[in-house]
PDB file of C-alpha atoms in Angstrom:
ATOM      1  CA  LEU A   1       3.144  15.237  -2.714  1.00 98.00           C
ATOM      2  CA  VAL A   2       0.283  13.150  -4.115  1.00 98.00           C
ATOM      3  CA  TYR A   3      -0.519  15.792  -6.729  1.00 97.00           C
ATOM      4  CA  TYR A   4       3.121  16.179  -7.695  1.00 98.00           C
ATOM      5  CA  LEU A   5       3.401  12.415  -8.190  1.00 98.00           C
ATOM      6  CA  ARG A   6       0.195  12.209 -10.221  1.00 98.00           C
ATOM      7  CA  GLU A   7       0.216  15.436 -12.208  1.00 97.00           C
ATOM      8  CA  GLU A   8       3.899  16.252 -12.664  1.00 97.00           C
ATOM      9  CA  LEU A   9       5.433  12.762 -12.765  1.00 97.00           C
ATOM     10  CA  GLY A  10       2.465  10.855 -14.218  1.00 97.00           C
ATOM     11  CA  LEU A  11       2.558   8.253 -11.427  1.00 97.00           C
ATOM     12  CA  THR A  12      -1.199   7.838 -11.205  1.00 97.00           C
ATOM     13  CA  GLY A  13      -1.122   4.586  -9.241  1.00 96.00           C
ATOM     14  CA  THR A  14      -1.072   6.702  -6.089  1.00 97.00           C
ATOM     15  CA  ASN A  15      -4.727   7.600  -5.548  1.00 97.00           C
ATOM     16  CA  VAL A  16      -6.278  10.671  -3.977  1.00 96.00           C
ATOM     17  CA  GLY A  17      -8.925   9.782  -1.447  1.00 93.00           C
ATOM     18  CA  CYS A  18      -9.711  11.950   1.539  1.00 92.00           C
ATOM     19  CA  HIS A  19      -7.080  14.735   1.515  1.00 91.00           C
ATOM     20  CA  THR A  20      -6.749  14.343   5.296  1.00 93.00           C
ATOM     21  CA  SER A  21      -4.572  11.218   5.714  1.00 92.00           C
ATOM     22  CA  SER A  22      -7.600   9.255   6.914  1.00 94.00           C
ATOM     23  CA  CYS A  23      -8.042   6.717   4.108  1.00 96.00           C
ATOM     24  CA  GLY A  24      -4.517   5.688   3.032  1.00 96.00           C
ATOM     25  CA  ALA A  25      -5.249   5.558  -0.715  1.00 97.00           C
ATOM     26  CA  CYS A  26      -2.241   7.822  -1.262  1.00 98.00           C
ATOM     27  CA  THR A  27       0.291   5.755   0.719  1.00 98.00           C
ATOM     28  CA  VAL A  28       3.831   5.777  -0.679  1.00 98.00           C
ATOM     29  CA  HIS A  29       7.216   4.982   0.821  1.00 98.00           C
ATOM     30  CA  VAL A  30       9.555   7.804   1.740  1.00 98.00           C
ATOM     31  CA  ASN A  31      12.974   6.487   2.713  1.00 97.00           C
ATOM     32  CA  GLY A  32      11.350   3.077   3.175  1.00 94.00           C
ATOM     33  CA  GLU A  33       8.602   4.260   5.537  1.00 94.00           C
ATOM     34  CA  SER A  34       4.879   4.397   4.731  1.00 96.00           C
ATOM     35  CA  VAL A  35       3.702   7.966   4.296  1.00 97.00           C
ATOM     36  CA  LYS A  36       0.301   9.323   3.346  1.00 97.00           C
ATOM     37  CA  SER A  37       1.279  11.591   0.507  1.00 98.00           C
ATOM     38  CA  CYS A  38      -1.858  13.760   0.624  1.00 97.00           C
ATOM     39  CA  THR A  39      -0.586  15.547   3.728  1.00 95.00           C
ATOM     40  CA  MET A  40       3.099  15.726   2.837  1.00 97.00           C
ATOM     41  CA  LEU A  41       4.344  18.637   0.786  1.00 97.00           C
ATOM     42  CA  ALA A  42       6.312  17.727  -2.326  1.00 97.00           C
ATOM     43  CA  VAL A  43       9.133  19.983  -1.126  1.00 97.00           C
ATOM     44  CA  GLN A  44       9.393  17.853   2.024  1.00 97.00           C
ATOM     45  CA  ALA A  45      10.211  14.868  -0.193  1.00 97.00           C
ATOM     46  CA  ASP A  46      12.951  16.734  -2.046  1.00 97.00           C
ATOM     47  CA  GLY A  47      16.166  14.734  -1.761  1.00 97.00           C
ATOM     48  CA  GLN A  48      14.341  11.769  -0.194  1.00 98.00           C
ATOM     49  CA  GLU A  49      13.837   8.331  -1.735  1.00 97.00           C
ATOM     50  CA  VAL A  50      10.173   8.128  -2.761  1.00 98.00           C
ATOM     51  CA  ALA A  51       8.679   4.848  -3.976  1.00 98.00           C
ATOM     52  CA  THR A  52       5.196   4.475  -5.419  1.00 98.00           C
ATOM     53  CA  ILE A  53       3.252   1.381  -6.443  1.00 98.00           C
ATOM     54  CA  GLU A  54       4.722   1.799  -9.937  1.00 97.00           C
ATOM     55  CA  GLY A  55       8.229   1.161  -8.593  1.00 95.00           C
ATOM     56  CA  LEU A  56       7.395  -1.753  -6.344  1.00 95.00           C
ATOM     57  CA  ALA A  57       7.665  -4.609  -8.847  1.00 95.00           C
ATOM     58  CA  PRO A  58      11.160  -5.771  -9.815  1.00 93.00           C
ATOM     59  CA  SER A  59      10.380  -5.450 -13.549  1.00 93.00           C
ATOM     60  CA  ALA A  60       7.596  -4.601 -15.976  1.00 90.00           C
ATOM     61  CA  ASP A  61       6.747  -8.270 -16.473  1.00 94.00           C
ATOM     62  CA  GLN A  62       6.987  -9.394 -12.852  1.00 96.00           C
ATOM     63  CA  LEU A  63       4.877  -8.482  -9.825  1.00 97.00           C
ATOM     64  CA  HIS A  64       6.181  -7.777  -6.341  1.00 97.00           C
ATOM     65  CA  PRO A  65       5.398 -10.700  -3.979  1.00 98.00           C
ATOM     66  CA  MET A  66       2.795  -8.579  -2.149  1.00 98.00           C
ATOM     67  CA  GLN A  67       1.086  -7.727  -5.431  1.00 97.00           C
ATOM     68  CA  GLU A  68       1.047 -11.426  -6.340  1.00 97.00           C
ATOM     69  CA  SER A  69      -0.403 -12.298  -2.957  1.00 97.00           C
ATOM     70  CA  PHE A  70      -3.168  -9.700  -3.304  1.00 97.00           C
ATOM     71  CA  ARG A  71      -4.006 -11.191  -6.703  1.00 96.00           C
ATOM     72  CA  ASP A  72      -3.809 -14.807  -5.548  1.00 96.00           C
ATOM     73  CA  HIS A  73      -5.893 -14.242  -2.404  1.00 96.00           C
ATOM     74  CA  HIS A  74      -8.435 -11.842  -3.928  1.00 95.00           C
ATOM     75  CA  GLY A  75      -7.247  -8.975  -1.758  1.00 94.00           C
ATOM     76  CA  LEU A  76      -8.884  -6.394  -3.974  1.00 90.00           C
ATOM     77  CA  GLN A  77     -12.331  -5.576  -5.191  1.00 90.00           C
ATOM     78  CA  CYS A  78     -12.802  -2.175  -6.832  1.00 92.00           C
ATOM     79  CA  GLY A  79      -9.039  -1.622  -6.583  1.00 92.00           C
ATOM     80  CA  TYR A  80      -9.130   1.972  -5.387  1.00 95.00           C
ATOM     81  CA  CYS A  81      -7.447   1.264  -2.053  1.00 95.00           C
ATOM     82  CA  THR A  82      -5.144  -1.416  -3.443  1.00 96.00           C
ATOM     83  CA  PRO A  83      -2.014   0.650  -4.253  1.00 97.00           C
ATOM     84  CA  GLY A  84      -1.988   2.288  -0.825  1.00 97.00           C
ATOM     85  CA  MET A  85      -2.909  -0.945   0.907  1.00 97.00           C
ATOM     86  CA  VAL A  86      -0.083  -2.825  -0.858  1.00 98.00           C
ATOM     87  CA  MET A  87       2.441  -0.116   0.025  1.00 98.00           C
ATOM     88  CA  ALA A  88       1.335  -0.109   3.670  1.00 98.00           C
ATOM     89  CA  ALA A  89       1.409  -3.925   3.776  1.00 98.00           C
ATOM     90  CA  CYS A  90       4.962  -4.015   2.428  1.00 98.00           C
ATOM     91  CA  SER A  91       6.048  -1.531   5.066  1.00 97.00           C
ATOM     92  CA  LEU A  92       4.304  -3.596   7.745  1.00 98.00           C
ATOM     93  CA  LEU A  93       6.204  -6.743   6.749  1.00 98.00           C
ATOM     94  CA  GLU A  94       9.474  -4.811   6.765  1.00 96.00           C
ATOM     95  CA  GLU A  95       8.797  -3.996  10.411  1.00 96.00           C
ATOM     96  CA  ASN A  96       7.313  -7.378  11.373  1.00 97.00           C
ATOM     97  CA  SER A  97       8.070 -10.280   9.037  1.00 97.00           C
ATOM     98  CA  ALA A  98       5.647 -12.692  10.722  1.00 97.00           C
ATOM     99  CA  PRO A  99       2.684 -10.712  12.054  1.00 98.00           C
ATOM    100  CA  THR A 100      -0.388 -12.251  13.598  1.00 97.00           C
ATOM    101  CA  GLU A 101      -3.788 -11.582  12.070  1.00 97.00           C
ATOM    102  CA  ALA A 102      -4.441  -9.004  14.780  1.00 97.00           C
ATOM    103  CA  GLU A 103      -1.119  -7.288  14.053  1.00 98.00           C
ATOM    104  CA  VAL A 104      -1.937  -7.117  10.334  1.00 98.00           C
ATOM    105  CA  ARG A 105      -5.340  -5.613  11.073  1.00 97.00           C
ATOM    106  CA  GLU A 106      -3.785  -3.086  13.445  1.00 97.00           C
ATOM    107  CA  GLY A 107      -0.927  -2.330  11.055  1.00 96.00           C
ATOM    108  CA  LEU A 108      -3.324  -1.573   8.209  1.00 97.00           C
ATOM    109  CA  GLU A 109      -5.942   0.289  10.237  1.00 94.00           C
ATOM    110  CA  GLY A 110      -4.962   3.599   8.630  1.00 93.00           C
ATOM    111  CA  ASN A 111      -5.893   2.263   5.188  1.00 96.00           C
ATOM    112  CA  LEU A 112      -9.584   2.011   4.401  1.00 95.00           C
ATOM    113  CA  CYS A 113     -11.221  -0.368   1.935  1.00 93.00           C
ATOM    114  CA  ARG A 114     -14.491   1.069   0.652  1.00 90.00           C
ATOM    115  CA  CYS A 115     -15.611  -2.400  -0.444  1.00 90.00           C
ATOM    116  CA  THR A 116     -14.870  -3.867   3.008  1.00 84.00           C
ATOM    117  CA  GLY A 117     -12.584  -6.523   1.567  1.00 83.00           C
ATOM    118  CA  TYR A 118     -10.466  -6.671   4.706  1.00 93.00           C
ATOM    119  CA  HIS A 119     -10.653 -10.423   5.236  1.00 95.00           C
ATOM    120  CA  ASN A 120      -8.909 -11.205   1.951  1.00 96.00           C
ATOM    121  CA  ILE A 121      -6.490  -8.306   2.340  1.00 97.00           C
ATOM    122  CA  VAL A 122      -5.389  -9.688   5.709  1.00 97.00           C
ATOM    123  CA  LYS A 123      -5.148 -13.171   4.167  1.00 97.00           C
ATOM    124  CA  ALA A 124      -2.949 -11.797   1.373  1.00 97.00           C
ATOM    125  CA  VAL A 125      -0.571 -10.093   3.805  1.00 98.00           C
ATOM    126  CA  LEU A 126      -0.318 -13.184   6.000  1.00 98.00           C
ATOM    127  CA  ALA A 127       0.311 -15.377   2.940  1.00 98.00           C
ATOM    128  CA  CYS A 128       3.008 -13.002   1.691  1.00 98.00           C
ATOM    129  CA  SER A 129       4.712 -13.350   5.063  1.00 98.00           C
ATOM    130  CA  GLY A 130       4.853 -17.111   4.468  1.00 96.00           C
ATOM    131  CA  GLN A 131       2.061 -18.086   6.827  1.00 95.00           C
ATOM    132  CA  ASP A 132      -0.587 -20.713   6.086  1.00 90.00           C
ATOM    133  CA  VAL A 133      -3.941 -19.038   5.394  1.00 89.00           C
ATOM    134  CA  SER A 134      -6.008 -22.038   4.335  1.00 78.00           C
TER     135      SER A 134
END
């Protein structure tokens, strides 16, 4: 699926990382659920609702609240993991609108940050859920 999104549809925000569903750089939503698209066949997504980072924001000139929170709380460094991390974080908050720090860390454990920016990523997710992170 990741190659279909990138090469056929031109949706290059979904990154290819490990090819084994270990890193989460390729995370997209399929029918509202986080899926690592490197281990899902494109044909399996046929007829399903697939959302990538490109479709997350409400408009071209407005960021999704999670994207804003990542920006505001410095939840990115090199940016390679960011699209998958944002997609996984959105899915996490759909399941648990007020997670604890431990629940955020556990919920994102399948997404790896090569720069080890986890502290600010967790802060961004907690802030997006409306919690005080000062």
